PDB file of C-alpha atoms in Angstrom:
ATOM      1  CA  UNK A   1      70.612  84.791  28.175  1.00  0.00           C
ATOM      2  CA  UNK A   2      74.160  82.617  28.451  1.00  0.00           C
ATOM      3  CA  UNK A   3      73.795  78.774  28.289  1.00  0.00           C
ATOM      4  CA  UNK A   4      74.752  78.561  31.935  1.00  0.00           C
ATOM      5  CA  UNK A   5      72.036  80.777  32.918  1.00  0.00           C
ATOM      6  CA  UNK A   6      69.562  78.915  30.881  1.00  0.00           C
ATOM      7  CA  UNK A   7      70.952  75.436  32.462  1.00  0.00           C
ATOM      8  CA  UNK A   8      70.579  77.509  36.078  1.00  0.00           C
ATOM      9  CA  UNK A   9      67.081  78.298  35.339  1.00  0.00           C
ATOM     10  CA  UNK A  10      66.087  74.827  34.276  1.00  0.00           C
ATOM     11  CA  UNK A  11      67.304  73.305  37.059  1.00  0.00           C
ATOM     12  CA  UNK A  12      65.765  75.609  39.497  1.00  0.00           C
ATOM     13  CA  UNK A  13      62.203  75.213  37.614  1.00  0.00           C
ATOM     14  CA  UNK A  14      62.562  71.312  37.322  1.00  0.00           C
ATOM     15  CA  UNK A  15      64.462  69.956  40.746  1.00  0.00           C
ATOM     16  CA  UNK A  16      64.065  72.815  43.272  1.00  0.00           C
ATOM     17  CA  UNK A  17      62.354  70.702  45.596  1.00  0.00           C
ATOM     18  CA  UNK A  18      64.820  67.807  45.147  1.00  0.00           C
ATOM     19  CA  UNK A  19      67.779  70.141  45.946  1.00  0.00           C
ATOM     20  CA  UNK A  20      65.963  72.118  49.075  1.00  0.00           C
ATOM     21  CA  UNK A  21      65.424  68.336  49.980  1.00  0.00           C
ATOM     22  CA  UNK A  22      68.804  67.191  49.983  1.00  0.00           C
ATOM     23  CA  UNK A  23      70.339  70.707  51.738  1.00  0.00           C
ATOM     24  CA  UNK A  24      67.503  70.514  54.479  1.00  0.00           C
ATOM     25  CA  UNK A  25      68.604  67.075  54.964  1.00  0.00           C
ATOM     26  CA  UNK A  26      72.310  67.881  55.682  1.00  0.00           C
ATOM     27  CA  UNK A  27      71.896  71.227  57.616  1.00  0.00           C
ATOM     28  CA  UNK A  28      68.627  70.544  59.157  1.00  0.00           C
ATOM     29  CA  UNK A  29      67.131  73.915  59.085  1.00  0.00           C
ATOM     30  CA  UNK A  30      64.929  74.826  56.464  1.00  0.00           C
ATOM     31  CA  UNK A  31      65.416  78.622  57.061  1.00  0.00           C
ATOM     32  CA  UNK A  32      69.028  78.286  56.219  1.00  0.00           C
ATOM     33  CA  UNK A  33      68.786  75.888  53.757  1.00  0.00           C
ATOM     34  CA  UNK A  34      66.605  78.225  51.494  1.00  0.00           C
ATOM     35  CA  UNK A  35      69.493  81.194  52.291  1.00  0.00           C
ATOM     36  CA  UNK A  36      72.561  79.053  51.723  1.00  0.00           C
ATOM     37  CA  UNK A  37      70.557  77.678  48.439  1.00  0.00           C
ATOM     38  CA  UNK A  38      70.124  80.890  47.026  1.00  0.00           C
ATOM     39  CA  UNK A  39      73.328  81.669  47.767  1.00  0.00           C
ATOM     40  CA  UNK A  40      74.854  78.673  45.777  1.00  0.00           C
ATOM     41  CA  UNK A  41      72.461  80.070  43.120  1.00  0.00           C
ATOM     42  CA  UNK A  42      74.260  83.217  42.887  1.00  0.00           C
ATOM     43  CA  UNK A  43      77.355  81.635  43.103  1.00  0.00           C
ATOM     44  CA  UNK A  44      76.444  79.400  40.323  1.00  0.00           C
ATOM     45  CA  UNK A  45      75.891  82.210  37.981  1.00  0.00           C
ATOM     46  CA  UNK A  46      79.298  84.000  38.838  1.00  0.00           C
ATOM     47  CA  UNK A  47      81.287  80.723  38.078  1.00  0.00           C
ATOM     48  CA  UNK A  48      79.284  78.857  35.641  1.00  0.00           C
ATOM     49  CA  UNK A  49      79.452  81.989  33.521  1.00  0.00           C
ATOM     50  CA  UNK A  50      83.261  81.863  33.650  1.00  0.00           C
ATOM     51  CA  UNK A  51      84.213  78.367  34.116  1.00  0.00           C
ATOM     52  CA  UNK A  52      80.968  76.703  32.276  1.00  0.00           C
ATOM     53  CA  UNK A  53      78.530  74.461  33.719  1.00  0.00           C
ATOM     54  CA  UNK A  54      80.111  71.619  35.564  1.00  0.00           C
ATOM     55  CA  UNK A  55      79.294  68.055  34.751  1.00  0.00           C
ATOM     56  CA  UNK A  56      77.234  67.207  37.996  1.00  0.00           C
ATOM     57  CA  UNK A  57      75.469  70.547  38.589  1.00  0.00           C
ATOM     58  CA  UNK A  58      72.809  69.411  41.265  1.00  0.00           C
ATOM     59  CA  UNK A  59      76.224  68.251  43.431  1.00  0.00           C
ATOM     60  CA  UNK A  60      77.871  71.158  42.425  1.00  0.00           C
ATOM     61  CA  UNK A  61      74.860  72.993  43.739  1.00  0.00           C
ATOM     62  CA  UNK A  62      74.520  70.863  46.784  1.00  0.00           C
ATOM     63  CA  UNK A  63      78.240  70.864  47.548  1.00  0.00           C
ATOM     64  CA  UNK A  64      78.346  74.722  47.494  1.00  0.00           C
ATOM     65  CA  UNK A  65      75.194  75.151  49.487  1.00  0.00           C
ATOM     66  CA  UNK A  66      76.725  73.068  52.408  1.00  0.00           C
ATOM     67  CA  UNK A  67      79.876  74.901  52.091  1.00  0.00           C
ATOM     68  CA  UNK A  68      78.000  78.417  52.548  1.00  0.00           C
ATOM     69  CA  UNK A  69      76.206  76.913  55.389  1.00  0.00           C
ATOM     70  CA  UNK A  70      79.145  75.997  57.233  1.00  0.00           C
ATOM     71  CA  UNK A  71      80.582  79.675  56.572  1.00  0.00           C
ATOM     72  CA  UNK A  72      77.297  80.703  58.086  1.00  0.00           C
ATOM     73  CA  UNK A  73      77.536  78.553  60.990  1.00  0.00           C
ATOM     74  CA  UNK A  74      81.372  80.012  61.703  1.00  0.00           C
ATOM     75  CA  UNK A  75      80.049  83.542  61.498  1.00  0.00           C
ATOM     76  CA  UNK A  76      77.574  82.800  63.910  1.00  0.00           C
ATOM     77  CA  UNK A  77      78.334  84.710  67.376  1.00  0.00           C
ATOM     78  CA  UNK A  78      76.897  81.316  69.167  1.00  0.00           C
ATOM     79  CA  UNK A  79      79.138  78.820  67.694  1.00  0.00           C
ATOM     80  CA  UNK A  80      79.345  76.668  70.647  1.00  0.00           C
ATOM     81  CA  UNK A  81      75.757  75.752  70.212  1.00  0.00           C
ATOM     82  CA  UNK A  82      76.460  75.068  66.629  1.00  0.00           C
ATOM     83  CA  UNK A  83      79.623  73.286  67.108  1.00  0.00           C
ATOM     84  CA  UNK A  84      77.907  69.751  66.643  1.00  0.00           C
ATOM     85  CA  UNK A  85      76.322  70.814  63.462  1.00  0.00           C
ATOM     86  CA  UNK A  86      79.451  72.608  62.197  1.00  0.00           C
ATOM     87  CA  UNK A  87      81.618  69.232  62.872  1.00  0.00           C
ATOM     88  CA  UNK A  88      78.666  67.297  61.127  1.00  0.00           C
ATOM     89  CA  UNK A  89      78.739  69.300  58.076  1.00  0.00           C
ATOM     90  CA  UNK A  90      82.664  69.302  57.593  1.00  0.00           C
ATOM     91  CA  UNK A  91      82.841  65.403  58.332  1.00  0.00           C
ATOM     92  CA  UNK A  92      79.947  65.306  55.505  1.00  0.00           C
ATOM     93  CA  UNK A  93      81.760  67.575  53.128  1.00  0.00           C
ATOM     94  CA  UNK A  94      84.730  65.451  53.849  1.00  0.00           C
ATOM     95  CA  UNK A  95      83.381  62.013  53.370  1.00  0.00           C
ATOM     96  CA  UNK A  96      80.217  62.278  51.050  1.00  0.00           C
ATOM     97  CA  UNK A  97      80.734  63.439  47.569  1.00  0.00           C
ATOM     98  CA  UNK A  98      76.740  64.521  46.419  1.00  0.00           C
ATOM     99  CA  UNK A  99      75.318  62.200  43.841  1.00  0.00           C
ATOM    100  CA  UNK A 100      75.714  63.301  40.233  1.00  0.00           C
ATOM    101  CA  UNK A 101      71.646  63.151  40.153  1.00  0.00           C
ATOM    102  CA  UNK A 102      70.124  62.578  43.550  1.00  0.00           C
ATOM    103  CA  UNK A 103      67.396  60.379  43.698  1.00  0.00           C
ATOM    104  CA  UNK A 104      65.767  61.794  46.802  1.00  0.00           C
ATOM    105  CA  UNK A 105      62.137  60.991  46.590  1.00  0.00           C
ATOM    106  CA  UNK A 106      61.910  60.120  49.981  1.00  0.00           C
ATOM    107  CA  UNK A 107      63.645  63.141  51.256  1.00  0.00           C
ATOM    108  CA  UNK A 108      61.391  64.988  49.293  1.00  0.00           C
ATOM    109  CA  UNK A 109      58.871  63.267  51.053  1.00  0.00           C
ATOM    110  CA  UNK A 110      60.240  64.069  54.197  1.00  0.00           C
ATOM    111  CA  UNK A 111      60.925  67.724  53.833  1.00  0.00           C
ATOM    112  CA  UNK A 112      57.070  68.066  52.647  1.00  0.00           C
ATOM    113  CA  UNK A 113      56.227  66.086  56.135  1.00  0.00           C
ATOM    114  CA  UNK A 114      58.092  68.504  58.123  1.00  0.00           C
ATOM    115  CA  UNK A 115      56.837  71.351  56.450  1.00  0.00           C
ATOM    116  CA  UNK A 116      52.959  70.149  57.164  1.00  0.00           C
ATOM    117  CA  UNK A 117      53.824  69.204  60.824  1.00  0.00           C
ATOM    118  CA  UNK A 118      50.872  69.411  63.245  1.00  0.00           C
ATOM    119  CA  UNK A 119      52.647  72.104  65.066  1.00  0.00           C
ATOM    120  CA  UNK A 120      51.962  74.586  62.520  1.00  0.00           C
ATOM    121  CA  UNK A 121      48.361  76.016  61.945  1.00  0.00           C
ATOM    122  CA  UNK A 122      47.091  74.361  58.480  1.00  0.00           C
ATOM    123  CA  UNK A 123      47.459  77.895  56.581  1.00  0.00           C
ATOM    124  CA  UNK A 124      51.106  77.976  57.494  1.00  0.00           C
ATOM    125  CA  UNK A 125      51.738  74.040  56.342  1.00  0.00           C
ATOM    126  CA  UNK A 126      50.002  74.673  53.175  1.00  0.00           C
ATOM    127  CA  UNK A 127      52.025  77.760  52.402  1.00  0.00           C
ATOM    128  CA  UNK A 128      55.253  76.510  53.658  1.00  0.00           C
ATOM    129  CA  UNK A 129      54.811  73.367  51.458  1.00  0.00           C
ATOM    130  CA  UNK A 130      54.221  75.582  48.483  1.00  0.00           C
ATOM    131  CA  UNK A 131      57.117  77.554  48.801  1.00  0.00           C
ATOM    132  CA  UNK A 132      59.966  75.329  50.316  1.00  0.00           C
ATOM    133  CA  UNK A 133      59.123  72.159  48.591  1.00  0.00           C
ATOM    134  CA  UNK A 134      57.167  73.486  45.207  1.00  0.00           C
ATOM    135  CA  UNK A 135      59.278  76.609  45.230  1.00  0.00           C
ATOM    136  CA  UNK A 136      56.707  78.912  44.365  1.00  0.00           C
ATOM    137  CA  UNK A 137      57.607  82.477  45.307  1.00  0.00           C
ATOM    138  CA  UNK A 138      56.043  84.077  48.472  1.00  0.00           C
ATOM    139  CA  UNK A 139      54.318  86.943  46.348  1.00  0.00           C
ATOM    140  CA  UNK A 140      52.101  84.288  44.491  1.00  0.00           C
ATOM    141  CA  UNK A 141      51.375  82.260  47.619  1.00  0.00           C
ATOM    142  CA  UNK A 142      50.360  85.707  49.243  1.00  0.00           C
ATOM    143  CA  UNK A 143      48.057  86.136  46.142  1.00  0.00           C
ATOM    144  CA  UNK A 144      46.368  82.533  46.967  1.00  0.00           C
ATOM    145  CA  UNK A 145      45.557  83.504  50.092  1.00  0.00           C
ATOM    146  CA  UNK A 146      44.553  86.874  49.694  1.00  0.00           C
ATOM    147  CA  UNK A 147      46.983  88.204  51.845  1.00  0.00           C
ATOM    148  CA  UNK A 148      49.818  91.299  51.487  1.00  0.00           C
ATOM    149  CA  UNK A 149      53.055  89.622  50.577  1.00  0.00           C
ATOM    150  CA  UNK A 150      54.718  90.895  54.007  1.00  0.00           C
ATOM    151  CA  UNK A 151      52.494  89.238  55.813  1.00  0.00           C
ATOM    152  CA  UNK A 152      52.556  86.027  53.970  1.00  0.00           C
ATOM    153  CA  UNK A 153      56.702  86.368  54.179  1.00  0.00           C
ATOM    154  CA  UNK A 154      56.421  87.024  58.053  1.00  0.00           C
ATOM    155  CA  UNK A 155      54.066  83.802  58.589  1.00  0.00           C
ATOM    156  CA  UNK A 156      56.987  81.757  56.158  1.00  0.00           C
ATOM    157  CA  UNK A 157      59.283  82.955  58.543  1.00  0.00           C
ATOM    158  CA  UNK A 158      57.753  82.172  61.831  1.00  0.00           C
ATOM    159  CA  UNK A 159      56.612  78.654  60.624  1.00  0.00           C
ATOM    160  CA  UNK A 160      59.926  78.011  59.480  1.00  0.00           C
ATOM    161  CA  UNK A 161      61.004  79.162  63.187  1.00  0.00           C
ATOM    162  CA  UNK A 162      58.483  77.274  64.631  1.00  0.00           C
ATOM    163  CA  UNK A 163      59.999  74.082  63.453  1.00  0.00           C
ATOM    164  CA  UNK A 164      63.460  74.868  64.275  1.00  0.00           C
ATOM    165  CA  UNK A 165      62.266  75.787  67.763  1.00  0.00           C
ATOM    166  CA  UNK A 166      60.398  72.706  68.250  1.00  0.00           C
ATOM    167  CA  UNK A 167      62.792  70.368  67.208  1.00  0.00           C
ATOM    168  CA  UNK A 168      60.639  68.765  64.643  1.00  0.00           C
ATOM    169  CA  UNK A 169      62.433  65.907  62.796  1.00  0.00           C
ATOM    170  CA  UNK A 170      63.038  65.662  59.050  1.00  0.00           C
ATOM    171  CA  UNK A 171      61.634  62.430  58.519  1.00  0.00           C
ATOM    172  CA  UNK A 172      59.040  60.885  57.430  1.00  0.00           C
ATOM    173  CA  UNK A 173      56.523  59.711  60.199  1.00  0.00           C
ATOM    174  CA  UNK A 174      54.860  56.356  60.495  1.00  0.00           C
ATOM    175  CA  UNK A 175      51.822  55.950  57.980  1.00  0.00           C
ATOM    176  CA  UNK A 176      49.196  56.487  60.936  1.00  0.00           C
ATOM    177  CA  UNK A 177      50.271  59.796  61.610  1.00  0.00           C
ATOM    178  CA  UNK A 178      50.411  60.805  57.845  1.00  0.00           C
ATOM    179  CA  UNK A 179      46.231  62.095  58.249  1.00  0.00           C
ATOM    180  CA  UNK A 180      46.933  64.807  60.707  1.00  0.00           C
ATOM    181  CA  UNK A 181      49.317  66.329  58.325  1.00  0.00           C
ATOM    182  CA  UNK A 182      47.919  65.909  54.789  1.00  0.00           C
TER     183      UNK A 182
END
């Protein structure tokens, strides 16, 4: 295993939640964030293998995920509905350099509260937090819930769509609302 592959594995194991939080913060869509972050990791394997690990690997992954989100939004057939998001991401990419080491504990908490929104049933909330915040694979979550992997994958997709469809905000709720989410 190459140094770049080892570094990437280490980043994914240690910082999945931080990376995911940063990407969800920027693109406001958990499902899309997972997809573009996975694409960014795939790109990192190729790019880092040829050019070496960049000085700021976290920032590189976040920026690459943002750009992949822009590419997906451009390809979206409903471009008019996505135009505001597209403009936001383009402006964000133009003006904001990702931090070399993002200090995003609050964003991780916001991601957790978003995944644990009361619009979802309790089982979906727990599974979504395990997958999105902790980076636990769907197969492991399915095993813990004693269901088939395909069934768990579908539950997770439905939960992400429900969050997007309900317009659940990506923020930390007021403390008096924490009990219903924890």
